[in-house]
Amino acid sequence: MEVACLQQGNYIPTPFRSSTHRPILLLSRVPNSVRIKRRNASSYRFKSMCSASNFDTLVAGPIGEDKQLTEVVVSKKEEDGDLKYWMHQSGLPPCKIFLKERPSHHSKHRPIHYVAASEDLQAGDVAFSVPNSLVVTLERVLGNETVAELLTTNKLSELACLALYLMYEKKQGKKSFWYPYIRELDRQRGRGQLAVESPLLWSEAELNYLAGSPTKDEVLEREEGIKREFNELDTVWFMAGSLFQQYPYDIPTEAFAFEIFKQAFVAVQSCVVHLQKVSLARRFALVPLGPPLLSYRSNCKAMLTATEGAVQLVVDRPYKAGEPIVVWCGPQPNSKLLINYGFVDEDNAYDRLVVEAALNTEDPQYQDKRLAAQRNGKLSLQAFHVYAGKEREAVLDMLPYLRLGYVSDASEMQSVLCSQGPICPVSPCMERAVLDQLVDFFNRRLAGYPTTLIEDEALLADSNLDPKRRVATQLLRLEKRILNACLKATVDMINELPDHSVSPCPAPYAPILK
């Protein structure tokens, strides 16, 4: 986290909306008094921007250069006042956890902390209960639940609002109540359990580790979404009375550079918790003992939950004293886990790829086919989710839709969509054409990666492999396994055809796959 913000990364995953946010409507008029303040405060803002870079935290180097981090010596008195000590002093009741250290991959980065059991725990035990007074929510940031609902329903994400609040709080230095928590986020630098930052903070060269993967495009789209949100920050500032009154001269887009905001946004992204059964203004929360201090696992069922007056964690499994405590990260594919938290889960039952199929708009029967697809719950541009371990089922799900693109007789459209199994009841040559198109598609997807599965395995066997390269290669390997399984399932279906001498039907208006 750069000193004017948090260094880095739960949309939460669930509701990450940055890449699709519509611009929020500004207030129709900015008060004249505000305009006067803006004109007369340029020198003040300049001082504010400078003062944001001199706190006793990690300091990032200039944008565009390798981020050399220097660690400022912290007095023993400050070290004694660590996050958990501060929380106990501020109302945290006795709990059954403590913070341990995990070394960083970078010699210039401080070790990261993680939450571990301070005693043996059994499933159902309450590990900790954080009072609401130590939880950051939009209700606290905006000071008004109505404003919170207005902002978030107009597509300015909760993450942007929370990031802006912590950026302002960081400028207060030790005067801020949240200083110990912000200092801990600085220390973590948005790094998750593998001590790797989100690809949103990788350099262009590092982002090329994801070449061939749709995840690279997702990262770039997410960054564009963050940029759009940055351009709307002044709206939050004007509408949130709590922010406007406390920082009347610190207009967000003038007080903070985009790179600083992006680092703060990614930091919040890596630690925000999505609470259930609470009001809109409290559903996204920053919990000081939550992620990234808690590790995520896809096969875990423990979640941070809101209770009356607190957010608590009830463990779902036994722990020995000293073991790291894990929580569920939601039903997210590995691409989202990497973008949001900087890690990949090899045992992720929710991992998937997306195959998009579109009816050919040049087809003279396009409208008839579009209506036939709609009657069967499909769209003219249909996304098919291919889950790891269920590749054959995914291919079978695609076949009726793809067959629709090949038929020319209107009377066949409904029967094609309703057909089941690998053999089409209408035309053997059409079935061969559909399967051949899938084979070609999966082969092209695999050819788009610069490395093969064998080369990925060799890279991962290197104990000195750069951590970012390692996690990227893990993702690519899992994607290739899914694509290879799809390819094998499709070839097996071709081999199941009753007559291999049949030539594929011509397909001038075949569906488009990507």
Short mmCIF file of N, CA and C in Angstrom, two decimals, residues 84 87-88 92 94-99 114-119 121 126-129 289 294 313 315 323 325:
data_model
loop_
_atom_site.label_atom_id
_atom_site.label_comp_id
_atom_site.label_asym_id
_atom_site.label_seq_id
_atom_site.Cartn_x
_atom_site.Cartn_y
_atom_site.Cartn_z
N LYS A 84 -3.92 -6.66 17.15
CA LYS A 84 -4.77 -7.35 18.12
C LYS A 84 -4.78 -6.61 19.46
N MET A 87 -7.09 -3.75 19.10
CA MET A 87 -8.48 -4.19 19.08
C MET A 87 -8.98 -4.52 20.49
N HIS A 88 -8.14 -5.18 21.27
CA HIS A 88 -8.54 -5.47 22.65
C HIS A 88 -8.73 -4.17 23.44
N LEU A 92 -12.45 -5.35 21.72
CA LEU A 92 -12.50 -6.74 21.28
C LEU A 92 -12.52 -7.65 22.50
N PRO A 94 -12.22 -11.26 24.71
CA PRO A 94 -11.25 -12.36 24.63
C PRO A 94 -11.60 -13.30 23.48
N CYS A 95 -10.58 -13.75 22.77
CA CYS A 95 -10.81 -14.63 21.62
C CYS A 95 -9.80 -15.76 21.64
N LYS A 96 -9.93 -16.64 20.66
CA LYS A 96 -9.13 -17.87 20.64
C LYS A 96 -8.17 -17.89 19.47
N ILE A 97 -7.66 -16.72 19.11
CA ILE A 97 -6.73 -16.64 17.98
C ILE A 97 -5.58 -15.71 18.34
N PHE A 98 -4.51 -15.79 17.55
CA PHE A 98 -3.42 -14.83 17.63
C PHE A 98 -2.82 -14.70 16.24
N LEU A 99 -1.96 -13.70 16.05
CA LEU A 99 -1.37 -13.45 14.74
C LEU A 99 0.01 -14.06 14.66
N TYR A 114 -0.95 -13.78 9.65
CA TYR A 114 -2.15 -14.59 9.43
C TYR A 114 -2.72 -15.00 10.77
N VAL A 115 -4.03 -15.27 10.78
CA VAL A 115 -4.73 -15.64 12.00
C VAL A 115 -4.57 -17.13 12.25
N ALA A 116 -4.14 -17.48 13.46
CA ALA A 116 -3.97 -18.88 13.85
C ALA A 116 -4.69 -19.14 15.16
N ALA A 117 -5.03 -20.38 15.41
CA ALA A 117 -5.69 -20.76 16.66
C ALA A 117 -4.71 -20.63 17.82
N SER A 118 -5.14 -19.97 18.88
CA SER A 118 -4.27 -19.84 20.06
C SER A 118 -4.44 -21.02 21.01
N GLU A 119 -5.42 -21.87 20.75
CA GLU A 119 -5.66 -23.07 21.54
C GLU A 119 -6.37 -24.08 20.66
N LEU A 121 -9.19 -26.00 18.96
CA LEU A 121 -10.58 -25.64 18.69
C LEU A 121 -11.34 -26.83 18.13
N VAL A 126 -16.52 -20.51 18.63
CA VAL A 126 -16.38 -19.14 18.17
C VAL A 126 -14.92 -18.74 18.30
N ALA A 127 -14.26 -18.52 17.18
CA ALA A 127 -12.84 -18.15 17.22
C ALA A 127 -12.67 -16.72 17.69
N PHE A 128 -13.50 -15.81 17.20
CA PHE A 128 -13.46 -14.41 17.64
C PHE A 128 -14.78 -13.75 17.31
N SER A 129 -15.04 -12.65 17.97
CA SER A 129 -16.25 -11.86 17.73
C SER A 129 -15.85 -10.38 17.76
N LEU A 289 -9.84 -8.58 11.75
CA LEU A 289 -9.30 -9.93 11.87
C LEU A 289 -9.74 -10.83 10.71
N LEU A 294 -7.14 -13.91 7.43
CA LEU A 294 -7.73 -15.24 7.32
C LEU A 294 -7.50 -15.76 5.92
N LEU A 313 -16.72 -15.31 13.87
CA LEU A 313 -16.33 -16.46 13.07
C LEU A 313 -16.50 -17.72 13.90
N VAL A 315 -15.84 -21.67 13.64
CA VAL A 315 -15.04 -22.57 12.81
C VAL A 315 -15.85 -23.82 12.44
N GLU A 323 -2.36 -23.61 14.31
CA GLU A 323 -2.76 -23.84 12.92
C GLU A 323 -3.48 -22.62 12.35
N ILE A 325 -6.25 -20.47 10.52
CA ILE A 325 -7.69 -20.63 10.40
C ILE A 325 -8.13 -20.18 9.01
#
